[in-house]
Short mmCIF file of C-alpha atoms and ligand atoms in Angstrom, two decimals:
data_model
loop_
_atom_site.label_atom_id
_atom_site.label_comp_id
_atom_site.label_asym_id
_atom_site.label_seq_id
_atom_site.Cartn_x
_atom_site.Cartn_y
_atom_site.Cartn_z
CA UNK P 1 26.70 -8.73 -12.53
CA UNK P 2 28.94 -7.55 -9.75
CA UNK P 3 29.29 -9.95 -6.69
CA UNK P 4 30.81 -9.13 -3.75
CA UNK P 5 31.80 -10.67 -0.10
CA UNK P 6 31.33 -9.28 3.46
CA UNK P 7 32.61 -10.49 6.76
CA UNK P 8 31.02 -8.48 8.93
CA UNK P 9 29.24 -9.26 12.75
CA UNK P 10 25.65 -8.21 12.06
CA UNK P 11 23.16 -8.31 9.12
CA UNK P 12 22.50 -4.51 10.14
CA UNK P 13 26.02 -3.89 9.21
CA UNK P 14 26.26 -5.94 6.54
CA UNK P 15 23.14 -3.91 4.53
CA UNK P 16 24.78 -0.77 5.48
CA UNK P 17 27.98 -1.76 3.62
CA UNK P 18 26.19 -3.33 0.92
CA UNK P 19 24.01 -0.19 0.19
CA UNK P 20 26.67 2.37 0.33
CA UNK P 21 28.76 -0.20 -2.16
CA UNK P 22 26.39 -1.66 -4.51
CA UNK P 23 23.06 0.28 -4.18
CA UNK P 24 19.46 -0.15 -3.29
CA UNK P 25 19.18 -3.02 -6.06
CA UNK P 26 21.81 -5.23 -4.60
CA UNK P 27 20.28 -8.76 -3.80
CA UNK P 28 21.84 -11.11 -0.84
CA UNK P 29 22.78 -13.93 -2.50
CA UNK P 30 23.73 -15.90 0.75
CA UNK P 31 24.66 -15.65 4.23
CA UNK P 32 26.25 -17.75 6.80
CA UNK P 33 28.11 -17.55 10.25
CA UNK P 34 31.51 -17.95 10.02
CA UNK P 35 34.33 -18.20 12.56
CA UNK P 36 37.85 -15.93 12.09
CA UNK P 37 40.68 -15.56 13.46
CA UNK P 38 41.79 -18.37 16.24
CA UNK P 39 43.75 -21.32 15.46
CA UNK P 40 42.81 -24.15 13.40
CA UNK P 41 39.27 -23.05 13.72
CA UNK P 42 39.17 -22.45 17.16
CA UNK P 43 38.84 -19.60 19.47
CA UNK P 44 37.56 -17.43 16.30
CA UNK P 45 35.51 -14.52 16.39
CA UNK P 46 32.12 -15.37 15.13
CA UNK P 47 30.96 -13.95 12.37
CA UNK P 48 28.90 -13.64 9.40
CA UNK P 49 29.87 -13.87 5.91
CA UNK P 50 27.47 -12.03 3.41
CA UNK P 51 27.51 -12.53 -0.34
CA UNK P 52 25.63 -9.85 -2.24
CA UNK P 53 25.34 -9.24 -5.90
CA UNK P 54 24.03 -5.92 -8.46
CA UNK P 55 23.40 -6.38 -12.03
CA UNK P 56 26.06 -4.21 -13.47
CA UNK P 57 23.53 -1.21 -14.89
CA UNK P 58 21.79 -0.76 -11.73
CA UNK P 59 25.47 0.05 -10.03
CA UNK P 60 25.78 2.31 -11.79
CA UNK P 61 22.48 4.57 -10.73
CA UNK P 62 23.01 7.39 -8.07
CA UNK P 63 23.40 5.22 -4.74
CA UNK P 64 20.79 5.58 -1.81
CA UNK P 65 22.85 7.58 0.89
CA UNK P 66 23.13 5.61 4.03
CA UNK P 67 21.28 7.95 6.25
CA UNK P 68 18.16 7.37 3.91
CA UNK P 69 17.35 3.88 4.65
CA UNK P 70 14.94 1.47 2.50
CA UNK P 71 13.43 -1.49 3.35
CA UNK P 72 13.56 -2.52 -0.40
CA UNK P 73 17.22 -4.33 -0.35
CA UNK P 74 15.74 -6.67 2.51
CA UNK P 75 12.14 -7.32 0.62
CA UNK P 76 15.01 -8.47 -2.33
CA UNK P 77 16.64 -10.48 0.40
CA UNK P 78 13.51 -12.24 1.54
CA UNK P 79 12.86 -13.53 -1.70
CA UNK P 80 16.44 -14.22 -2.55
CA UNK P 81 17.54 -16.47 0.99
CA UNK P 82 14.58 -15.85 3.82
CA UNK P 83 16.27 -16.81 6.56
CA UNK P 84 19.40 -13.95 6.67
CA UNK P 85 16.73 -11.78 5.31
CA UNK P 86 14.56 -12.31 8.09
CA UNK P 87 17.65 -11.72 10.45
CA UNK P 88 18.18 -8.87 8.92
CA UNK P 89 14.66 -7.22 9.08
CA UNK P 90 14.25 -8.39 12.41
CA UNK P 91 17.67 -6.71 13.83
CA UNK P 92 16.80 -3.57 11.57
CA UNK P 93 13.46 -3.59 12.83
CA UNK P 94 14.48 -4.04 16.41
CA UNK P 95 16.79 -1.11 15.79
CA UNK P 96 14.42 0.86 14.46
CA UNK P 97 11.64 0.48 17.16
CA UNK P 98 14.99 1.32 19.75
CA UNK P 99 15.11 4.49 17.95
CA UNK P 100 11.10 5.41 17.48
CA UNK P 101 10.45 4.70 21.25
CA UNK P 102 14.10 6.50 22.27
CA UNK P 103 12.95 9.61 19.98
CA UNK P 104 8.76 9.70 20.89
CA UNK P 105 7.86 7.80 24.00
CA UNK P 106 10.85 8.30 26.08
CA UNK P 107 9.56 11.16 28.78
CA UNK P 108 12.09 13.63 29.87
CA UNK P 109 12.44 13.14 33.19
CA UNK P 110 14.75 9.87 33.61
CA UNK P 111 14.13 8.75 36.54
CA UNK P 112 10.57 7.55 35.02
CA UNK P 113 12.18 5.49 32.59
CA UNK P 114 14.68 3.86 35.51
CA UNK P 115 11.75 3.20 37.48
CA UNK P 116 11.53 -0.51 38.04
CA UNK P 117 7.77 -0.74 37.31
CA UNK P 118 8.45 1.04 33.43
CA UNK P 119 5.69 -1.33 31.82
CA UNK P 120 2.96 0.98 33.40
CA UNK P 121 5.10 4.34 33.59
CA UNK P 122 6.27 3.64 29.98
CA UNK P 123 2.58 2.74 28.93
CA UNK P 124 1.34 6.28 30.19
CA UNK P 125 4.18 8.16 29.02
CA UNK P 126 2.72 9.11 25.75
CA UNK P 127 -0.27 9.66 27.41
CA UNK P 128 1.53 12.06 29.83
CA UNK P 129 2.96 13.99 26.48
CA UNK P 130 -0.28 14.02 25.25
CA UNK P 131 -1.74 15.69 28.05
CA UNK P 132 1.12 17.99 27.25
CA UNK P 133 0.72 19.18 23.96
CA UNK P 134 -3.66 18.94 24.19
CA UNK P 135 -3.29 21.54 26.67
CA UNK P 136 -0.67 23.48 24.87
CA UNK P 137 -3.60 23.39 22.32
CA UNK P 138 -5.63 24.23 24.38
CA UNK P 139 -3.46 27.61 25.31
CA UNK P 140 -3.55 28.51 21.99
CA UNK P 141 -7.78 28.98 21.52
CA UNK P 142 -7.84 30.03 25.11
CA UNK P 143 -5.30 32.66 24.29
CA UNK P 144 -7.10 33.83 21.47
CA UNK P 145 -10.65 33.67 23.09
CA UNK P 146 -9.35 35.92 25.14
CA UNK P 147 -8.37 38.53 22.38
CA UNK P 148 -11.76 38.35 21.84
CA UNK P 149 -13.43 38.75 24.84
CA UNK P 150 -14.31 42.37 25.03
CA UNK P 151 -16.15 42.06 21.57
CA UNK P 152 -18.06 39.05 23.17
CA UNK P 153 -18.78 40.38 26.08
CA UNK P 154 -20.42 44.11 24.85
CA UNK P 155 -22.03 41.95 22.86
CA UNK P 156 -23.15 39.87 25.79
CA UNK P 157 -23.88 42.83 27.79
CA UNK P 158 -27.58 43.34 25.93
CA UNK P 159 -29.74 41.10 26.69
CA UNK P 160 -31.70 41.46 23.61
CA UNK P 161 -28.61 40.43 21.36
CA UNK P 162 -28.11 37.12 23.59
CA UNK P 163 -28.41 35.17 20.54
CA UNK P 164 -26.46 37.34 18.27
CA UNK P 165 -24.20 36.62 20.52
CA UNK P 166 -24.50 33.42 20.10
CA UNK P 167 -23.72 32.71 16.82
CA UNK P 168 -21.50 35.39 16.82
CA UNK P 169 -19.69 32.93 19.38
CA UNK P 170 -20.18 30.01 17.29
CA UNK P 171 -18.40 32.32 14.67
CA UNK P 172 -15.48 32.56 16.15
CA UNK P 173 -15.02 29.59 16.99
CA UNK P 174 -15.48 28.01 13.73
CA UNK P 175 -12.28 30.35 12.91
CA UNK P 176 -10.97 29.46 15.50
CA UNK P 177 -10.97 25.82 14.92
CA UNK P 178 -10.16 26.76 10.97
CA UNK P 179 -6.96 28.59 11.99
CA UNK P 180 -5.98 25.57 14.14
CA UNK P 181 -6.42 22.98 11.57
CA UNK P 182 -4.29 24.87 9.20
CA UNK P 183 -1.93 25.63 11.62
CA UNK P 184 -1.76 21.68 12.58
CA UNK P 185 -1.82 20.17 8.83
CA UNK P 186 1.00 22.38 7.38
CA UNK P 187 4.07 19.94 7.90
CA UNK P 188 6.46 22.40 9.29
CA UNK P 189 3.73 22.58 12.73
CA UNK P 190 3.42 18.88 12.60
CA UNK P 191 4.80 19.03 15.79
CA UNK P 192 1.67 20.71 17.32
CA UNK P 193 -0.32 17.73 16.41
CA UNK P 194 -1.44 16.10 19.76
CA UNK P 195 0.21 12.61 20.02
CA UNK P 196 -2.03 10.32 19.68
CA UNK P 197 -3.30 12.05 16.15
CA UNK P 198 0.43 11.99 15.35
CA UNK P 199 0.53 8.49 15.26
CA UNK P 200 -1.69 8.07 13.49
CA UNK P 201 -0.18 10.36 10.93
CA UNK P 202 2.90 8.22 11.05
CA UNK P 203 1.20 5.21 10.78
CA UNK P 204 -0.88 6.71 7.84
CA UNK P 205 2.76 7.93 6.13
CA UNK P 206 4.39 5.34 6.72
CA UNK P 207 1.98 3.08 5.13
CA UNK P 208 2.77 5.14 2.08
CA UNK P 209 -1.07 6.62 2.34
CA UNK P 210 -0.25 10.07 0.38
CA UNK P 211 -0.50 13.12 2.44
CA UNK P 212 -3.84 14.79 0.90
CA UNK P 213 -5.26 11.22 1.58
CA UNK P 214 -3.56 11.50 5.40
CA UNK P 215 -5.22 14.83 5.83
CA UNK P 216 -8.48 14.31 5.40
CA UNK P 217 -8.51 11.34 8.07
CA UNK P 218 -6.63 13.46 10.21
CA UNK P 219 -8.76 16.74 9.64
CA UNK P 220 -11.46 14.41 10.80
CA UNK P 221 -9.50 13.06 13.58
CA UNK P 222 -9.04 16.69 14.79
CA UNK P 223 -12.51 17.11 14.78
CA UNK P 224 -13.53 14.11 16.86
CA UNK P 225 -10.67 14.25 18.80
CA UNK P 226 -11.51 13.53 22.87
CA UNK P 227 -8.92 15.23 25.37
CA UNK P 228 -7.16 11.90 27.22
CA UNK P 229 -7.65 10.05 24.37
CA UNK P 230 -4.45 7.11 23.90
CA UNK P 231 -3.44 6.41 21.02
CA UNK P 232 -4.80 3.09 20.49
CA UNK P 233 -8.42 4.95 20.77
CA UNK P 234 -7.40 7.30 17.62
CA UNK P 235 -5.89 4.66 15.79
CA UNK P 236 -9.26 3.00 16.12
CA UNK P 237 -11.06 5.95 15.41
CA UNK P 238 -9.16 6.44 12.02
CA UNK P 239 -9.50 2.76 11.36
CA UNK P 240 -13.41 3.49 11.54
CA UNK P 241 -12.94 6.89 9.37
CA UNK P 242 -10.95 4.50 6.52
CA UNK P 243 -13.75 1.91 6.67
CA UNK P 244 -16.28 4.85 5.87
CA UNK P 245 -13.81 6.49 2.93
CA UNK P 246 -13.73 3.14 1.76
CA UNK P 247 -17.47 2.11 1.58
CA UNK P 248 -17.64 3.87 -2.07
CA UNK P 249 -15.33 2.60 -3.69
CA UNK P 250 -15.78 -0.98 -2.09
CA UNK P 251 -18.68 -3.00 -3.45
CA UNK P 252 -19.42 -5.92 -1.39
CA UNK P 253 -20.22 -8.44 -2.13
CA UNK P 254 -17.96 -8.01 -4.69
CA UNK P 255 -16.98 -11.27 -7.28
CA UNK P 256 -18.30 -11.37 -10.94
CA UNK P 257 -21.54 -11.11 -11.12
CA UNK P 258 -23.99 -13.37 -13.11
CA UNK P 259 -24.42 -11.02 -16.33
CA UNK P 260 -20.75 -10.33 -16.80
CA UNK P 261 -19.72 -12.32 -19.86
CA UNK P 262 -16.46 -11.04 -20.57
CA UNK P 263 -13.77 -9.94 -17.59
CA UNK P 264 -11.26 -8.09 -19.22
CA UNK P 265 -7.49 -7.75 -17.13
CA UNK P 266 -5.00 -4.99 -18.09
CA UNK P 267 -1.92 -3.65 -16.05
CA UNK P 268 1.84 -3.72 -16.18
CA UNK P 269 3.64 -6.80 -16.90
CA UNK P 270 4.65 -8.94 -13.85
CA UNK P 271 1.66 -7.76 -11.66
CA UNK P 272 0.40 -11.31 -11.74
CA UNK P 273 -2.66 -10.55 -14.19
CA UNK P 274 -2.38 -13.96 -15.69
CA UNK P 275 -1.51 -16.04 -12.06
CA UNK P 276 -5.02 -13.87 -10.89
CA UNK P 277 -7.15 -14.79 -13.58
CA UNK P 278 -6.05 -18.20 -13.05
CA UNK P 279 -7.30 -17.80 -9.01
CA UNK P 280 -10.42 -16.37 -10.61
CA UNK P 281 -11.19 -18.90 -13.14
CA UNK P 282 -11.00 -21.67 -10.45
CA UNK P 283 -13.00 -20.27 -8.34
CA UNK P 284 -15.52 -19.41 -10.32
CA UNK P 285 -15.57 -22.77 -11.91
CA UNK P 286 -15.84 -25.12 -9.02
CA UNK P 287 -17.50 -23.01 -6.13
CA UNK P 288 -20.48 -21.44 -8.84
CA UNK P 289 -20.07 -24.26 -11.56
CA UNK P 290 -20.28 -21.62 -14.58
CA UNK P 291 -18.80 -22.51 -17.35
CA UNK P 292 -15.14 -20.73 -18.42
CA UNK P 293 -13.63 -19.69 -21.11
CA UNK P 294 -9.45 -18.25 -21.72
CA UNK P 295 -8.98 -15.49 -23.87
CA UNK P 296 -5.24 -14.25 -24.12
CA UNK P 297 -3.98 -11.19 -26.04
CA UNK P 298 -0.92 -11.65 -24.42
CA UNK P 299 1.75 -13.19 -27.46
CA UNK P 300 4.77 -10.89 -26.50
CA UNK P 301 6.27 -13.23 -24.19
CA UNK P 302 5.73 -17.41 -25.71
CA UNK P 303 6.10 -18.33 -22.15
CA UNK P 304 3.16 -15.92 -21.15
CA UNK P 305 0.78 -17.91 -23.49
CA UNK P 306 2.38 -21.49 -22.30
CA UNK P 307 1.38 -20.22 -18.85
CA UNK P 308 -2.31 -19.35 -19.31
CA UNK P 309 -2.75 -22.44 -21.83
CA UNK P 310 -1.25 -24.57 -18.76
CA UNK P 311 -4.15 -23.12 -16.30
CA UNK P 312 -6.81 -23.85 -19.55
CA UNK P 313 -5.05 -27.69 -19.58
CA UNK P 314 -5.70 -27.81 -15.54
CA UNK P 315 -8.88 -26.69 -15.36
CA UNK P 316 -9.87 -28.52 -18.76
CA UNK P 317 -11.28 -25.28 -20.55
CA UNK P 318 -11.36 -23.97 -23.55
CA UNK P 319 -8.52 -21.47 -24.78
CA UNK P 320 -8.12 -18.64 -27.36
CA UNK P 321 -4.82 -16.64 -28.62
CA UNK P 322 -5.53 -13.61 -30.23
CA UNK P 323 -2.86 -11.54 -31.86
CA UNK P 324 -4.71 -8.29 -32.26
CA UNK P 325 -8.00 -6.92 -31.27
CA UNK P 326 -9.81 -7.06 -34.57
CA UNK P 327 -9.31 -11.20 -33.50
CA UNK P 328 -10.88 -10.95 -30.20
CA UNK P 329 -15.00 -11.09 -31.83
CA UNK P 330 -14.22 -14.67 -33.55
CA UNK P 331 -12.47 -15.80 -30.64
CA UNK P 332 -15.35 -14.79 -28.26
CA UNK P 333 -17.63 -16.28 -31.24
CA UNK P 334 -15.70 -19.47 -30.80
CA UNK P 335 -16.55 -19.26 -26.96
CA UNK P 336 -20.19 -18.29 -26.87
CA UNK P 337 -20.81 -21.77 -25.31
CA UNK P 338 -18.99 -20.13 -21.99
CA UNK P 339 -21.05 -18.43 -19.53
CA UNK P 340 -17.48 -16.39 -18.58
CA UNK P 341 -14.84 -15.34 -20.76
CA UNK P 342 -11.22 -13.91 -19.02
CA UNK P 343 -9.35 -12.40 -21.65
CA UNK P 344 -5.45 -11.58 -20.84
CA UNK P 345 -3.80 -9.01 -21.99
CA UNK P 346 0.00 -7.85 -22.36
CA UNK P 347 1.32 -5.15 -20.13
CA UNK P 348 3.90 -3.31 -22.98
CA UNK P 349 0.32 -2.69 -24.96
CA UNK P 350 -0.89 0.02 -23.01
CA UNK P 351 1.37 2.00 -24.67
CA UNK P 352 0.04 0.91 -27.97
CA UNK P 353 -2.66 3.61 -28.71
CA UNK P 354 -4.08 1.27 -31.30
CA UNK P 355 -4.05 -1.79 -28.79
CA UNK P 356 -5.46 0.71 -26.25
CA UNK P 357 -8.34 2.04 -29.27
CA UNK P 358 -9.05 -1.79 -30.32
CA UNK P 359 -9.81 -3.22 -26.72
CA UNK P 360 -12.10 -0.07 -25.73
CA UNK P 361 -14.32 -0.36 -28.96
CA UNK P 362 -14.16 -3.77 -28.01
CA UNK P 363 -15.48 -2.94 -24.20
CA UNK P 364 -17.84 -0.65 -24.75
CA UNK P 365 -19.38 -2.47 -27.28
CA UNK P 366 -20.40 -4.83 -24.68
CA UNK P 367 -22.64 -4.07 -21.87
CA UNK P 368 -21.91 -7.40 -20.38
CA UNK P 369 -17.97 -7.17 -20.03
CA UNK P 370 -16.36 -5.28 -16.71
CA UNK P 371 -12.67 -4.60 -16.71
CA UNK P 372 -10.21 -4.91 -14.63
CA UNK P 373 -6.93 -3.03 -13.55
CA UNK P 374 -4.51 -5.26 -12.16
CA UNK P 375 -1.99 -2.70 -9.29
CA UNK P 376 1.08 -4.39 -7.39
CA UNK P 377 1.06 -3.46 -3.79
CA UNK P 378 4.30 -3.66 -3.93
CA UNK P 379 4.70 -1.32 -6.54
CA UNK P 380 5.29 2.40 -5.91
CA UNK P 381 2.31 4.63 -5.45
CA UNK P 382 3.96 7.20 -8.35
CA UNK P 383 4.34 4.26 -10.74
CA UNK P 384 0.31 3.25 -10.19
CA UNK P 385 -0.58 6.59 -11.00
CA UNK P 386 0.92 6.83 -14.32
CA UNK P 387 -0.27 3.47 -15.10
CA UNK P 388 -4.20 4.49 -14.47
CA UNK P 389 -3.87 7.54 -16.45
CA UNK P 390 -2.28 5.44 -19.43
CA UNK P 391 -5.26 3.20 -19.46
CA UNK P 392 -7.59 6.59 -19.05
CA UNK P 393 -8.77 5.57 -22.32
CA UNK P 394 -10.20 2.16 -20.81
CA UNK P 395 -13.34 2.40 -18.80
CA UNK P 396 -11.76 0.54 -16.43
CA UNK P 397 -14.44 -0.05 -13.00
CA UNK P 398 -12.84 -2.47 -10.79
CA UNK P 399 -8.95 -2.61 -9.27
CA UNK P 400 -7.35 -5.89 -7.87
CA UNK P 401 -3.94 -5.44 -5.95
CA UNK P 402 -2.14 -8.27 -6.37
CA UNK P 403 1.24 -9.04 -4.09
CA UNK P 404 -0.04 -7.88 -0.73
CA UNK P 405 2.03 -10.64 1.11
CA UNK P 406 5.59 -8.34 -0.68
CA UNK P 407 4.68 -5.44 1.01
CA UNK P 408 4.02 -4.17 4.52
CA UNK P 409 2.48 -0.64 2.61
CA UNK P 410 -1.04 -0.82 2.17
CA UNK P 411 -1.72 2.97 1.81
CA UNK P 412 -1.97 3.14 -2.10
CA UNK P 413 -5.17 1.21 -1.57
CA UNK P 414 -6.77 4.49 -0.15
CA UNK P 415 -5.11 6.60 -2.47
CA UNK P 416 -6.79 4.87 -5.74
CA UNK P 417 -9.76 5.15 -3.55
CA UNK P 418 -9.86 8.71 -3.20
CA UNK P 419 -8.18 9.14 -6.25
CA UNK P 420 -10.17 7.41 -8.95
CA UNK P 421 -13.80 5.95 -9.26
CA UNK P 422 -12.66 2.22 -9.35
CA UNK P 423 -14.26 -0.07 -6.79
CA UNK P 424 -11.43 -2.34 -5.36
CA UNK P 425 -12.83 -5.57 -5.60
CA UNK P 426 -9.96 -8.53 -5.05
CA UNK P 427 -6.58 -8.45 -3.28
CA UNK P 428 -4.01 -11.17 -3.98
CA UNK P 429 -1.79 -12.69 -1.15
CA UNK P 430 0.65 -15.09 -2.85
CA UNK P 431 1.69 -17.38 -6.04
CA UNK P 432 -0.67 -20.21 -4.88
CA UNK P 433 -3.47 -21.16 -7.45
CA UNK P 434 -6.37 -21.16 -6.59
CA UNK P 435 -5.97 -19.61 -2.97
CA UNK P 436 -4.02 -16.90 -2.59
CA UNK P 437 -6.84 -13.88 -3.33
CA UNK P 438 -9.13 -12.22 -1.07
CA UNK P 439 -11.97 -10.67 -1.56
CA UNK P 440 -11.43 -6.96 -0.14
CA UNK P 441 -13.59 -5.23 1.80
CA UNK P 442 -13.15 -1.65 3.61
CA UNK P 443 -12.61 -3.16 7.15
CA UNK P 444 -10.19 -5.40 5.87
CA UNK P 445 -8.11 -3.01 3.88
CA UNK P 446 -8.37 -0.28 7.21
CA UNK P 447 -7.10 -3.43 8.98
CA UNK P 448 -4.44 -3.80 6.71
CA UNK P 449 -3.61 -0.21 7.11
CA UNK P 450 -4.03 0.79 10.64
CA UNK P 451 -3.34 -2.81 11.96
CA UNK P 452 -0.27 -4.00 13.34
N1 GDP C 1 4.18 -12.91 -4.07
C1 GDP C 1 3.21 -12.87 -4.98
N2 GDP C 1 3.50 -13.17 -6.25
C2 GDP C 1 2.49 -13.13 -7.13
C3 GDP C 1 1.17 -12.78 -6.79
N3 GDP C 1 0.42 -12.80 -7.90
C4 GDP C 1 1.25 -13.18 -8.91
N4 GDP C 1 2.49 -13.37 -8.45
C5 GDP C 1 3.69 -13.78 -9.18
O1 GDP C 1 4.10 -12.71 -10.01
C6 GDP C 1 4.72 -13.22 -11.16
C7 GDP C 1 4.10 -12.62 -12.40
O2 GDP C 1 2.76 -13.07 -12.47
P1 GDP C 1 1.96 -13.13 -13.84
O3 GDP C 1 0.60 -13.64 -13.52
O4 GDP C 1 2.73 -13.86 -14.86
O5 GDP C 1 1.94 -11.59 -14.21
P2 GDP C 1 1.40 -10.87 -15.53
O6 GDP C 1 2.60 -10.56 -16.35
O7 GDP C 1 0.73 -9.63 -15.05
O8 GDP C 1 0.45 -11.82 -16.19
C8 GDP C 1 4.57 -14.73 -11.09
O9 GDP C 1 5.76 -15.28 -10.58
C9 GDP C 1 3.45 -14.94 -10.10
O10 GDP C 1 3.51 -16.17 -9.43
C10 GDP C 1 0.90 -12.46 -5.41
O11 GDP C 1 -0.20 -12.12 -4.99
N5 GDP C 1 1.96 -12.51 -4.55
MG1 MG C 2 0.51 -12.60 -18.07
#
């Protein structure tokens, strides 16, 4: 582990210094103000001392170059001391919002921004670009309508090919409206997009929705798009398309239903598969009185089985450990008094093609099990990908995403959506047993994404 100390007179500049030294893994091990200079303490400059720390291997990856900045060291931070961390984010954030308003809102004349009643000017100005760049739009189909006016109107000229004309019309305007949309989706004319549909693009980007996802909502955006509409009415709009994307591949109400015997949990370690199950089992216990059962294939880790076997101690149920899959029928045997059996597993098996084999003989042998994939929000979307195509072999139906309250990104919900044909049934917002887990639903997630 490398540790080093910063006197420096902002948290901004502090993570700056601390990224360029030590790298995107560096945590903030504390932070306090400090006073130098002066005599015997006084008169000093004020200032903050910052003590961060890297484990040795992770130094030594390829650093992050400052002008690529990640919000990851200060999630690190907030777990490691929250109070500098929230300093931090809330000076980076306040710089950030500086720049986003100086680069997209400010108007260019200046004397609008100077003028003293800026709340209202400064509230229209994106309107005013709007207006802008809809009627540059505009231009653009105008100017080619007008390419093809002659055609039109010889067409137009006999009355008996009125409707011909028509369609032929209709026709080109479809094109038209084609030519536009490819124009507008490829990034290099993002530009073009008008702005309220841009910020909505942001918005959708930023919340690390992927951009095929993005373009479909936008594409549909496009399509409903009013002329003066503010940005707040497209962001609504595309919180309503997201609710509709969503209504697949969210089943409400969702929970465990009656006939499902066996809930099966897979997914990487750490995700919180065992801390869920945990939430689950409560619940299930003491708001629908059924009667639970612990399964856990987990024996990698002892601690892992000391947790779940604490939860079975808590909630005074019975408790299985199985060390291969072949165990799993006399275990279950051994539980047949239960009306619901969770069974754990370890996240280094899915790897195991035999572990993998064992557990889906084992799954589709039963009509009455339903698996689960457990996904970390704050995971990255790449990493959840490869995951769900190393449990292909599962016939996994239902997704929980677990560590919502780590993350401000919410997009990868709506890319397993479109991606896959789970239905997202739970999503986890903390370490607290039993309360921390939500069931999901598509308004909620669109909230999640679109929302402030
Ligand atoms: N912040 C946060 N931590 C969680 C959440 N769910 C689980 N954890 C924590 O993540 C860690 C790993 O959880 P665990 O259930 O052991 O993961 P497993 O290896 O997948 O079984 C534990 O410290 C949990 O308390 C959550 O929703 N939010
Ligand atoms: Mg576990």
């Amino acid at each position: 582990m490398r540790v080093k100390r910063y006197i420096v007179d902002s948290m901004p500049e502090a993570l700056d210094k601390i990224r360029i030294d030590l790298g995107q893994d560096a945590i903030i091990l504390n932070s306090k103000p400090i006073k130098t200079g002066g005599i015997f303490g006084l008169f000093g400059k004020q200032q903050i001392e910052v003590v961060a720390a890297v484990d040795e291997k992770e130094a030594e990856k390829p650093k992050r170059t400052p002008a690529q900045p990640s919000r990851e060291p200060i999630i690190r931070a907030a777990a490691a001391n929250p109070t500098a961390a929230k300093r931090a984010y809330q000076s980076m954030a306040a710089d950030a919002l500086a720049n986003t308003v100086a680069e997209t809102v400010a108007p260019p004349d200046p004397i609008v921004l100077a003028d003293a009643g800026s709340v209202t000017v400064r509230e229209r100005a994106p309107l005013t670009a709007q207006g802008g760049e809809q009627s540059a739009l505009t231009r653009t189909v105008n100017q080619e309508d007008a390419a093809q006016a002659p055609r039109s109107q010889e067409a137009g000229g006999k009355p008996a090919a009125a409707a011909h004309a028509g369609s032929d019309q209709l026709a080109v305007e479809v094109r038209h409206m084609r030519q536009m949309f490819e124009k507008l989706l490829t990034s290099d004319s993002r530009q073009q997009l008008p702005q309220p549909i841009q910020t909505v693009r942001d918005r959708l980007l930023q919340q690390e929705v992927t951009e095929e996802a993005a373009s479909e909502i936008i594409r549909q955006l496009i399509m409903e798009a009013e002329p003066g509409w503010e940005a707040a009415e497209a962001v609504k709009r595309a919180e309503e398309l997201i609710i509709q994307s969503l209504q697949k591949a969210v089943i409400e109400p969702v929970g465990i239903e009656s006939n499902v015997r066996y809930a099966f949990f897979f997914g990487p370690t750490g995700v919180g598969k065992t801390t869920t199950i945990a939430k689950l089992a409560a619940n299930c216990m003491l708001k629908e009185k059924r009667k639970i059962g612990f399964i856990t294939a987990d024996t990698y880790r002892i601690a892992a089985v000391e947790q779940l076997k604490t939860y079975a101690n808590i909630l005074n149920v019975p408790f299985e450990v199985v060390f291969s899959p072949k165990e799993i029928p006399q275990a279950m045997e051994r539980l047949s008094g239960c009306d619901l059996v969770f069974v754990d597993t370890a996240g280094r098996n899915y790897r195991n093609d035999e572990y993998v084999q064992g557990i889906r003989e084992l799954v589709v042998a039963d009509q009455n099990s339903l698996n689960f994939m457990v996904l970390s929000l704050a995971s990255k979307y790449s990493d959840m990908r490869t995951i769900i195509r190393n449990f292909g072999d599962v016939p996994v139906s239902r997704v929980i995403f677990t560590k919502a309250d780590e993350t401000e990104a919410y997009g990868a919900m709506l890319n397993v959506a479109a991606e896959t044909n789970f239905s997202i049934s739970y999503i986890t917002t903390g370490q607290n047993v039993p309360d921390d887990i939500i069931v999901a639903t598509p308004r909620l997630i669109a909230n999640m994404i679109m929302g402030e």
